[in-house]
Every structure is written in C-alpha cells, then in structure tokens.
mmCIF file with all atom_site columns, C-alpha atoms and ligand atoms in Angstrom:
data_model
loop_
_atom_site.group_PDB
_atom_site.id
_atom_site.type_symbol
_atom_site.label_atom_id
_atom_site.label_alt_id
_atom_site.label_comp_id
_atom_site.label_asym_id
_atom_site.label_entity_id
_atom_site.label_seq_id
_atom_site.pdbx_PDB_ins_code
_atom_site.Cartn_x
_atom_site.Cartn_y
_atom_site.Cartn_z
_atom_site.occupancy
_atom_site.B_iso_or_equiv
_atom_site.pdbx_formal_charge
_atom_site.auth_seq_id
_atom_site.auth_comp_id
_atom_site.auth_asym_id
_atom_site.auth_atom_id
_atom_site.pdbx_PDB_model_num
ATOM   1   C CA  . VAL P 1 1   ? -5.674  8.035   -10.151 1.00 0.00 ? 1   VAL P CA  1
ATOM   2   C CA  . THR P 1 2   ? -6.579  11.412  -11.597 1.00 0.00 ? 2   THR P CA  1
ATOM   3   C CA  . GLU P 1 3   ? -8.377  14.433  -10.187 1.00 0.00 ? 3   GLU P CA  1
ATOM   4   C CA  . ASP P 1 4   ? -9.694  17.277  -12.321 1.00 0.00 ? 4   ASP P CA  1
ATOM   5   C CA  . GLY P 1 5   ? -7.959  15.630  -15.269 1.00 0.00 ? 5   GLY P CA  1
ATOM   6   C CA  . SER P 1 6   ? -4.471  15.678  -13.738 1.00 0.00 ? 6   SER P CA  1
ATOM   7   C CA  . PHE P 1 7   ? -2.473  12.667  -12.609 1.00 0.00 ? 7   PHE P CA  1
ATOM   8   C CA  . VAL P 1 8   ? -2.088  12.565  -8.814  1.00 0.00 ? 8   VAL P CA  1
ATOM   9   C CA  . GLY P 1 9   ? -1.053  9.017   -7.963  1.00 0.00 ? 9   GLY P CA  1
ATOM   10  C CA  . PHE P 1 10  ? -0.650  5.389   -8.936  1.00 0.00 ? 10  PHE P CA  1
ATOM   11  C CA  . ALA P 1 11  ? -0.563  1.831   -7.610  1.00 0.00 ? 11  ALA P CA  1
ATOM   12  C CA  . ILE P 1 12  ? 1.308   -1.096  -9.161  1.00 0.00 ? 12  ILE P CA  1
ATOM   13  C CA  . VAL P 1 13  ? -0.235  -4.463  -8.412  1.00 0.00 ? 13  VAL P CA  1
ATOM   14  C CA  . ASP P 1 14  ? 1.238   -7.900  -9.064  1.00 0.00 ? 14  ASP P CA  1
ATOM   15  C CA  . ARG P 1 15  ? -1.077  -10.895 -9.260  1.00 0.00 ? 15  ARG P CA  1
ATOM   16  C CA  . ARG P 1 16  ? 0.803   -13.677 -7.513  1.00 0.00 ? 16  ARG P CA  1
ATOM   17  C CA  . SER P 1 17  ? -1.848  -16.357 -7.945  1.00 0.00 ? 17  SER P CA  1
ATOM   18  C CA  . PRO P 1 18  ? -5.624  -16.532 -8.505  1.00 0.00 ? 18  PRO P CA  1
ATOM   19  C CA  . LEU P 1 19  ? -6.131  -15.856 -4.775  1.00 0.00 ? 19  LEU P CA  1
ATOM   20  C CA  . ALA P 1 20  ? -3.220  -13.544 -3.939  1.00 0.00 ? 20  ALA P CA  1
ATOM   21  C CA  . ALA P 1 21  ? -1.902  -10.158 -5.047  1.00 0.00 ? 21  ALA P CA  1
ATOM   22  C CA  . ALA P 1 22  ? 0.763   -7.720  -3.922  1.00 0.00 ? 22  ALA P CA  1
ATOM   23  C CA  . ILE P 1 23  ? 0.756   -3.944  -4.086  1.00 0.00 ? 23  ILE P CA  1
ATOM   24  C CA  . LEU P 1 24  ? 4.333   -3.403  -5.227  1.00 0.00 ? 24  LEU P CA  1
ATOM   25  C CA  . TRP P 1 25  ? 4.317   0.380   -5.096  1.00 0.00 ? 25  TRP P CA  1
ATOM   26  C CA  . MET P 1 26  ? 1.807   3.070   -4.398  1.00 0.00 ? 26  MET P CA  1
ATOM   27  C CA  . ALA P 1 27  ? 2.298   6.823   -4.209  1.00 0.00 ? 27  ALA P CA  1
ATOM   28  C CA  . VAL P 1 28  ? 0.356   10.057  -4.320  1.00 0.00 ? 28  VAL P CA  1
ATOM   29  C CA  . ARG P 1 29  ? 1.862   13.369  -5.437  1.00 0.00 ? 29  ARG P CA  1
ATOM   30  C CA  . ALA P 1 30  ? 3.138   15.189  -2.364  1.00 0.00 ? 30  ALA P CA  1
ATOM   31  C CA  . ASP P 1 31  ? 0.911   18.212  -2.969  1.00 0.00 ? 31  ASP P CA  1
ATOM   32  C CA  . HIS P 1 32  ? -2.203  15.991  -3.033  1.00 0.00 ? 32  HIS P CA  1
ATOM   33  C CA  . ARG P 1 33  ? -1.525  13.815  0.043   1.00 0.00 ? 33  ARG P CA  1
ATOM   34  C CA  . HIS P 1 34  ? -3.850  13.780  3.065   1.00 0.00 ? 34  HIS P CA  1
ATOM   35  C CA  . GLN P 1 35  ? -6.821  14.774  0.947   1.00 0.00 ? 35  GLN P CA  1
ATOM   36  C CA  . GLY P 1 36  ? -8.112  11.276  0.238   1.00 0.00 ? 36  GLY P CA  1
ATOM   37  C CA  . PRO P 1 37  ? -6.710  10.149  -3.133  1.00 0.00 ? 37  PRO P CA  1
ATOM   38  C CA  . GLY P 1 38  ? -4.625  7.373   -1.554  1.00 0.00 ? 38  GLY P CA  1
ATOM   39  C CA  . THR P 1 39  ? -7.679  5.968   0.202   1.00 0.00 ? 39  THR P CA  1
ATOM   40  C CA  . ARG P 1 40  ? -9.804  6.209   -2.963  1.00 0.00 ? 40  ARG P CA  1
ATOM   41  C CA  . LEU P 1 41  ? -7.084  4.531   -5.019  1.00 0.00 ? 41  LEU P CA  1
ATOM   42  C CA  . LEU P 1 42  ? -6.590  1.724   -2.486  1.00 0.00 ? 42  LEU P CA  1
ATOM   43  C CA  . ASP P 1 43  ? -10.369 1.188   -2.171  1.00 0.00 ? 43  ASP P CA  1
ATOM   44  C CA  . HIS P 1 44  ? -10.573 0.884   -5.964  1.00 0.00 ? 44  HIS P CA  1
ATOM   45  C CA  . VAL P 1 45  ? -7.644  -1.553  -6.163  1.00 0.00 ? 45  VAL P CA  1
ATOM   46  C CA  . LEU P 1 46  ? -9.065  -3.770  -3.395  1.00 0.00 ? 46  LEU P CA  1
ATOM   47  C CA  . GLN P 1 47  ? -12.547 -3.691  -4.931  1.00 0.00 ? 47  GLN P CA  1
ATOM   48  C CA  . VAL P 1 48  ? -11.210 -4.787  -8.341  1.00 0.00 ? 48  VAL P CA  1
ATOM   49  C CA  . LEU P 1 49  ? -9.062  -7.530  -6.811  1.00 0.00 ? 49  LEU P CA  1
ATOM   50  C CA  . SER P 1 50  ? -11.924 -8.773  -4.661  1.00 0.00 ? 50  SER P CA  1
ATOM   51  C CA  . ALA P 1 51  ? -14.244 -8.893  -7.680  1.00 0.00 ? 51  ALA P CA  1
ATOM   52  C CA  . GLU P 1 52  ? -11.599 -10.979 -9.467  1.00 0.00 ? 52  GLU P CA  1
ATOM   53  C CA  . GLY P 1 53  ? -11.569 -13.480 -6.595  1.00 0.00 ? 53  GLY P CA  1
ATOM   54  C CA  . VAL P 1 54  ? -8.422  -12.365 -4.791  1.00 0.00 ? 54  VAL P CA  1
ATOM   55  C CA  . GLU P 1 55  ? -8.541  -13.173 -1.069  1.00 0.00 ? 55  GLU P CA  1
ATOM   56  C CA  . VAL P 1 56  ? -5.238  -11.828 0.305   1.00 0.00 ? 56  VAL P CA  1
ATOM   57  C CA  . VAL P 1 57  ? -3.197  -8.749  -0.583  1.00 0.00 ? 57  VAL P CA  1
ATOM   58  C CA  . GLU P 1 58  ? 0.372   -8.026  0.503   1.00 0.00 ? 58  GLU P CA  1
ATOM   59  C CA  . ALA P 1 59  ? 2.030   -4.635  0.886   1.00 0.00 ? 59  ALA P CA  1
ATOM   60  C CA  . LYS P 1 60  ? 5.591   -3.914  1.987   1.00 0.00 ? 60  LYS P CA  1
ATOM   61  C CA  . THR P 1 61  ? 7.056   -0.756  3.440   1.00 0.00 ? 61  THR P CA  1
ATOM   62  C CA  . LEU P 1 62  ? 9.925   0.345   5.673   1.00 0.00 ? 62  LEU P CA  1
ATOM   63  C CA  . ASP P 1 63  ? 9.721   -1.310  9.104   1.00 0.00 ? 63  ASP P CA  1
ATOM   64  C CA  . GLY P 1 64  ? 9.543   0.720   12.318  1.00 0.00 ? 64  GLY P CA  1
ATOM   65  C CA  . SER P 1 65  ? 12.939  -0.637  13.438  1.00 0.00 ? 65  SER P CA  1
ATOM   66  C CA  . ALA P 1 66  ? 14.518  1.618   10.788  1.00 0.00 ? 66  ALA P CA  1
ATOM   67  C CA  . ASP P 1 67  ? 13.407  4.552   12.968  1.00 0.00 ? 67  ASP P CA  1
ATOM   68  C CA  . TYR P 1 68  ? 12.771  6.754   9.917   1.00 0.00 ? 68  TYR P CA  1
ATOM   69  C CA  . GLU P 1 69  ? 10.017  9.261   10.625  1.00 0.00 ? 69  GLU P CA  1
ATOM   70  C CA  . PRO P 1 70  ? 8.463   9.703   7.145   1.00 0.00 ? 70  PRO P CA  1
ATOM   71  C CA  . PHE P 1 71  ? 7.327   6.063   7.103   1.00 0.00 ? 71  PHE P CA  1
ATOM   72  C CA  . VAL P 1 72  ? 5.439   6.293   10.420  1.00 0.00 ? 72  VAL P CA  1
ATOM   73  C CA  . ALA P 1 73  ? 2.556   7.841   8.465   1.00 0.00 ? 73  ALA P CA  1
ATOM   74  C CA  . THR P 1 74  ? 2.900   5.290   5.658   1.00 0.00 ? 74  THR P CA  1
ATOM   75  C CA  . ARG P 1 75  ? 2.567   2.355   8.078   1.00 0.00 ? 75  ARG P CA  1
ATOM   76  C CA  . ALA P 1 76  ? -0.387  4.074   9.753   1.00 0.00 ? 76  ALA P CA  1
ATOM   77  C CA  . PHE P 1 77  ? -2.003  4.448   6.312   1.00 0.00 ? 77  PHE P CA  1
ATOM   78  C CA  . TRP P 1 78  ? -1.862  0.684   5.705   1.00 0.00 ? 78  TRP P CA  1
ATOM   79  C CA  . GLU P 1 79  ? -2.839  -0.244  9.270   1.00 0.00 ? 79  GLU P CA  1
ATOM   80  C CA  . ARG P 1 80  ? -5.918  2.021   9.350   1.00 0.00 ? 80  ARG P CA  1
ATOM   81  C CA  . ARG P 1 81  ? -7.059  0.414   6.104   1.00 0.00 ? 81  ARG P CA  1
ATOM   82  C CA  . GLY P 1 82  ? -7.045  -3.144  7.418   1.00 0.00 ? 82  GLY P CA  1
ATOM   83  C CA  . PHE P 1 83  ? -3.503  -4.262  6.651   1.00 0.00 ? 83  PHE P CA  1
ATOM   84  C CA  . VAL P 1 84  ? -1.830  -6.300  9.415   1.00 0.00 ? 84  VAL P CA  1
ATOM   85  C CA  . GLN P 1 85  ? 1.944   -6.532  9.780   1.00 0.00 ? 85  GLN P CA  1
ATOM   86  C CA  . VAL P 1 86  ? 2.942   -10.204 9.791   1.00 0.00 ? 86  VAL P CA  1
ATOM   87  C CA  . ASN P 1 87  ? 6.735   -9.950  9.580   1.00 0.00 ? 87  ASN P CA  1
ATOM   88  C CA  . ALA P 1 88  ? 9.792   -7.703  9.487   1.00 0.00 ? 88  ALA P CA  1
ATOM   89  C CA  . VAL P 1 89  ? 12.633  -8.789  7.211   1.00 0.00 ? 89  VAL P CA  1
ATOM   90  C CA  . ASP P 1 90  ? 16.117  -7.306  6.844   1.00 0.00 ? 90  ASP P CA  1
ATOM   91  C CA  . SER P 1 91  ? 16.999  -7.592  4.088   1.00 0.00 ? 91  SER P CA  1
ATOM   92  C CA  . LEU P 1 92  ? 14.534  -8.622  1.425   1.00 0.00 ? 92  LEU P CA  1
ATOM   93  C CA  . PRO P 1 93  ? 16.063  -9.696  -1.891  1.00 0.00 ? 93  PRO P CA  1
ATOM   94  C CA  . GLY P 1 94  ? 16.458  -6.536  -3.954  1.00 0.00 ? 94  GLY P CA  1
ATOM   95  C CA  . TRP P 1 95  ? 16.299  -4.223  -0.919  1.00 0.00 ? 95  TRP P CA  1
ATOM   96  C CA  . ARG P 1 96  ? 19.476  -2.577  0.303   1.00 0.00 ? 96  ARG P CA  1
ATOM   97  C CA  . PRO P 1 97  ? 20.752  -3.942  3.672   1.00 0.00 ? 97  PRO P CA  1
ATOM   98  C CA  . GLY P 1 98  ? 19.722  -1.665  6.527   1.00 0.00 ? 98  GLY P CA  1
ATOM   99  C CA  . ASN P 1 99  ? 16.249  -1.102  5.048   1.00 0.00 ? 99  ASN P CA  1
ATOM   100 C CA  . PRO P 1 100 ? 14.115  -3.567  7.043   1.00 0.00 ? 100 PRO P CA  1
ATOM   101 C CA  . ALA P 1 101 ? 10.856  -4.399  5.315   1.00 0.00 ? 101 ALA P CA  1
ATOM   102 C CA  . ALA P 1 102 ? 7.525   -4.473  7.129   1.00 0.00 ? 102 ALA P CA  1
ATOM   103 C CA  . ILE P 1 103 ? 5.354   -7.151  5.519   1.00 0.00 ? 103 ILE P CA  1
ATOM   104 C CA  . TYR P 1 104 ? 1.628   -6.421  5.652   1.00 0.00 ? 104 TYR P CA  1
ATOM   105 C CA  . ILE P 1 105 ? -1.306  -8.536  4.531   1.00 0.00 ? 105 ILE P CA  1
ATOM   106 C CA  . CYS P 1 106 ? -4.988  -7.762  4.151   1.00 0.00 ? 106 CYS P CA  1
ATOM   107 C CA  . ALA P 1 107 ? -7.754  -10.362 3.835   1.00 0.00 ? 107 ALA P CA  1
ATOM   108 C CA  . LEU P 1 108 ? -10.492 -9.470  1.373   1.00 0.00 ? 108 LEU P CA  1
ATOM   109 C CA  . ARG P 1 109 ? -14.092 -10.488 1.698   1.00 0.00 ? 109 ARG P CA  1
ATOM   110 C CA  . PRO P 1 110 ? -15.007 -12.459 -1.426  1.00 0.00 ? 110 PRO P CA  1
ATOM   111 C CA  . THR P 1 111 ? -17.556 -10.588 -3.548  1.00 0.00 ? 111 THR P CA  1
ATOM   112 C CA  . ARG P 1 112 ? -18.197 -13.262 -6.162  1.00 0.00 ? 112 ARG P CA  1
HETATM 113 C C1  . COA T 2 .   ? 0.918   6.606   1.621   1.00 0.00 ? 201 COA T C1  1
HETATM 114 C C2  . COA T 2 .   ? 0.207   7.500   0.577   1.00 0.00 ? 201 COA T C2  1
HETATM 115 C C3  . COA T 2 .   ? 0.088   6.714   -0.738  1.00 0.00 ? 201 COA T C3  1
HETATM 116 C C4  . COA T 2 .   ? -1.194  7.820   1.112   1.00 0.00 ? 201 COA T C4  1
HETATM 117 O O1  . COA T 2 .   ? -1.859  8.656   0.149   1.00 0.00 ? 201 COA T O1  1
HETATM 118 P P1  . COA T 2 .   ? -2.762  9.899   0.607   1.00 0.00 ? 201 COA T P1  1
HETATM 119 O O2  . COA T 2 .   ? -3.464  10.393  -0.597  1.00 0.00 ? 201 COA T O2  1
HETATM 120 O O3  . COA T 2 .   ? -1.937  10.857  1.395   1.00 0.00 ? 201 COA T O3  1
HETATM 121 O O4  . COA T 2 .   ? -3.813  9.170   1.573   1.00 0.00 ? 201 COA T O4  1
HETATM 122 P P2  . COA T 2 .   ? -5.194  9.740   2.089   1.00 0.00 ? 201 COA T P2  1
HETATM 123 O O5  . COA T 2 .   ? -5.269  11.224  1.916   1.00 0.00 ? 201 COA T O5  1
HETATM 124 O O6  . COA T 2 .   ? -6.255  8.924   1.515   1.00 0.00 ? 201 COA T O6  1
HETATM 125 O O7  . COA T 2 .   ? -5.117  9.378   3.593   1.00 0.00 ? 201 COA T O7  1
HETATM 126 C C5  . COA T 2 .   ? -4.074  9.928   4.413   1.00 0.00 ? 201 COA T C5  1
HETATM 127 C C6  . COA T 2 .   ? -4.692  10.577  5.601   1.00 0.00 ? 201 COA T C6  1
HETATM 128 O O8  . COA T 2 .   ? -5.362  11.759  5.220   1.00 0.00 ? 201 COA T O8  1
HETATM 129 C C7  . COA T 2 .   ? -6.667  11.766  5.795   1.00 0.00 ? 201 COA T C7  1
HETATM 130 N N1  . COA T 2 .   ? -7.596  12.412  4.905   1.00 0.00 ? 201 COA T N1  1
HETATM 131 C C8  . COA T 2 .   ? -8.288  11.866  3.895   1.00 0.00 ? 201 COA T C8  1
HETATM 132 N N2  . COA T 2 .   ? -9.074  12.775  3.317   1.00 0.00 ? 201 COA T N2  1
HETATM 133 C C9  . COA T 2 .   ? -8.836  13.940  3.971   1.00 0.00 ? 201 COA T C9  1
HETATM 134 C C10 . COA T 2 .   ? -9.328  15.257  3.841   1.00 0.00 ? 201 COA T C10 1
HETATM 135 N N3  . COA T 2 .   ? -10.269 15.554  2.909   1.00 0.00 ? 201 COA T N3  1
HETATM 136 N N4  . COA T 2 .   ? -8.843  16.197  4.654   1.00 0.00 ? 201 COA T N4  1
HETATM 137 C C11 . COA T 2 .   ? -7.904  15.893  5.592   1.00 0.00 ? 201 COA T C11 1
HETATM 138 N N5  . COA T 2 .   ? -7.407  14.651  5.765   1.00 0.00 ? 201 COA T N5  1
HETATM 139 C C12 . COA T 2 .   ? -7.877  13.701  4.967   1.00 0.00 ? 201 COA T C12 1
HETATM 140 C C13 . COA T 2 .   ? -7.037  10.323  5.931   1.00 0.00 ? 201 COA T C13 1
HETATM 141 O O9  . COA T 2 .   ? -7.997  10.169  6.956   1.00 0.00 ? 201 COA T O9  1
HETATM 142 C C14 . COA T 2 .   ? -5.723  9.717   6.273   1.00 0.00 ? 201 COA T C14 1
HETATM 143 O O10 . COA T 2 .   ? -5.471  9.812   7.621   1.00 0.00 ? 201 COA T O10 1
HETATM 144 P P3  . COA T 2 .   ? -5.574  8.524   8.524   1.00 0.00 ? 201 COA T P3  1
HETATM 145 O O11 . COA T 2 .   ? -4.574  7.528   7.963   1.00 0.00 ? 201 COA T O11 1
HETATM 146 O O12 . COA T 2 .   ? -5.225  9.059   9.849   1.00 0.00 ? 201 COA T O12 1
HETATM 147 O O13 . COA T 2 .   ? -6.974  8.040   8.380   1.00 0.00 ? 201 COA T O13 1
HETATM 148 C C15 . COA T 2 .   ? 0.957   8.829   0.369   1.00 0.00 ? 201 COA T C15 1
HETATM 149 O O14 . COA T 2 .   ? 1.105   9.473   1.609   1.00 0.00 ? 201 COA T O14 1
HETATM 150 C C16 . COA T 2 .   ? 2.320   8.696   -0.307  1.00 0.00 ? 201 COA T C16 1
HETATM 151 O O15 . COA T 2 .   ? 2.420   8.710   -1.529  1.00 0.00 ? 201 COA T O15 1
HETATM 152 N N6  . COA T 2 .   ? 3.397   8.585   0.514   1.00 0.00 ? 201 COA T N6  1
HETATM 153 C C17 . COA T 2 .   ? 4.754   8.507   -0.020  1.00 0.00 ? 201 COA T C17 1
HETATM 154 C C18 . COA T 2 .   ? 4.994   7.224   -0.743  1.00 0.00 ? 201 COA T C18 1
HETATM 155 C C19 . COA T 2 .   ? 4.718   6.043   0.121   1.00 0.00 ? 201 COA T C19 1
HETATM 156 O O16 . COA T 2 .   ? 5.051   6.027   1.306   1.00 0.00 ? 201 COA T O16 1
HETATM 157 N N7  . COA T 2 .   ? 4.075   5.039   -0.489  1.00 0.00 ? 201 COA T N7  1
HETATM 158 C C20 . COA T 2 .   ? 3.803   3.793   0.150   1.00 0.00 ? 201 COA T C20 1
HETATM 159 C C21 . COA T 2 .   ? 5.013   2.965   0.033   1.00 0.00 ? 201 COA T C21 1
HETATM 160 S S1  . COA T 2 .   ? 4.748   1.404   0.771   1.00 0.00 ? 201 COA T S1  1
#
C-alpha cells in the first residue's frame, strides 16, 4: 500500500485452495500506524479475495498466552475487523518454541 507515492505497508497472501486463503504477513511502517493504512490494506485484500470466490481467510499472530504487550494491539486489530480466534498452538512448524500462535479465521460474504 502506498500513500502520497511512498510505500507504507504490505500484505502477503497465500491462496490455499479456491475457497481459502491465508494472510501470511502484514505490516505497516511504524510511523504510519494508527492512521488507517492497515485497515485500508486489509479491506482491499478481503475485497479482492471475496471477488475471486474465497470464503475463509486465516491470519496468525502471537497468542495472548505469550504475555507480550506489543501484540495486544495486533490481536485487537484482527478481532475488530471480523477475525475470530479458533485455536492457540505452541509451536507451529517453523515457529520457534515459546512463541504460541493465535489462529484467526474470517468468513467472507461471497460477492460473485
Ligand atoms: C497491525 C498493523 C498492520 C495495523 O496497521 P495500522 O495501519 O496501524 O492499522 P489502522 O491504522 O488501520 O488501524 C489501527 C487503529 O488505528 C485506528 N485508526 C484508523 N484511522 C485512524 C485515524 N485517522 N486516526 C486515529 N486512529 C485511527 C483504527 O481505528 C484502529 O484502531 P482500532 O483497532 O481500535 O479500531 C500495524 O499495527 C503493524 O504493522 N503492526 C506491526 C506488525 C504486525 O503486528 N503485523 C501483524 C502480524 S500478524
């Protein structure tokens, strides 16, 4: 996502199947956070996926049991935008032990 011609954030999306996708990573430059680019980027991603027929989207972040303050806001970001935590896993393959993953899913309304 860009604003005034400069790069402020990105999202990496993996299509898992015709009906399912995962947001593997999403971040906004620290000096642009809490001004809306994350919401605009996520809205765009979900709109594109929905138009392509995707019905469920997964996102993973650090679970609350890790008791690490910076991710309280990250989980709130997903939850306020319709993502529901369905599991906590320690450890996911590829994640270092001691970094419990919060697994979120969001159901999209089909637009086709
Ligand atoms: C999580 C992240 C991508 C969100 O991006 P962001 O651009 O800060 O998100 P937004 O600005 O759209 O929304 C954040 C908050 O700012 C608020 N906000 C949006 N526009 C605003 C404005 N103009 N003025 C003040 N606040 C505003 C939103 O309401 C939102 O608050 P809410 O969740 O209480 O509703 C970003 O914080 C980030 O990169 N974090 C570090 C990396 C990370 O954790 N990535 C996710 C890994 S799973």
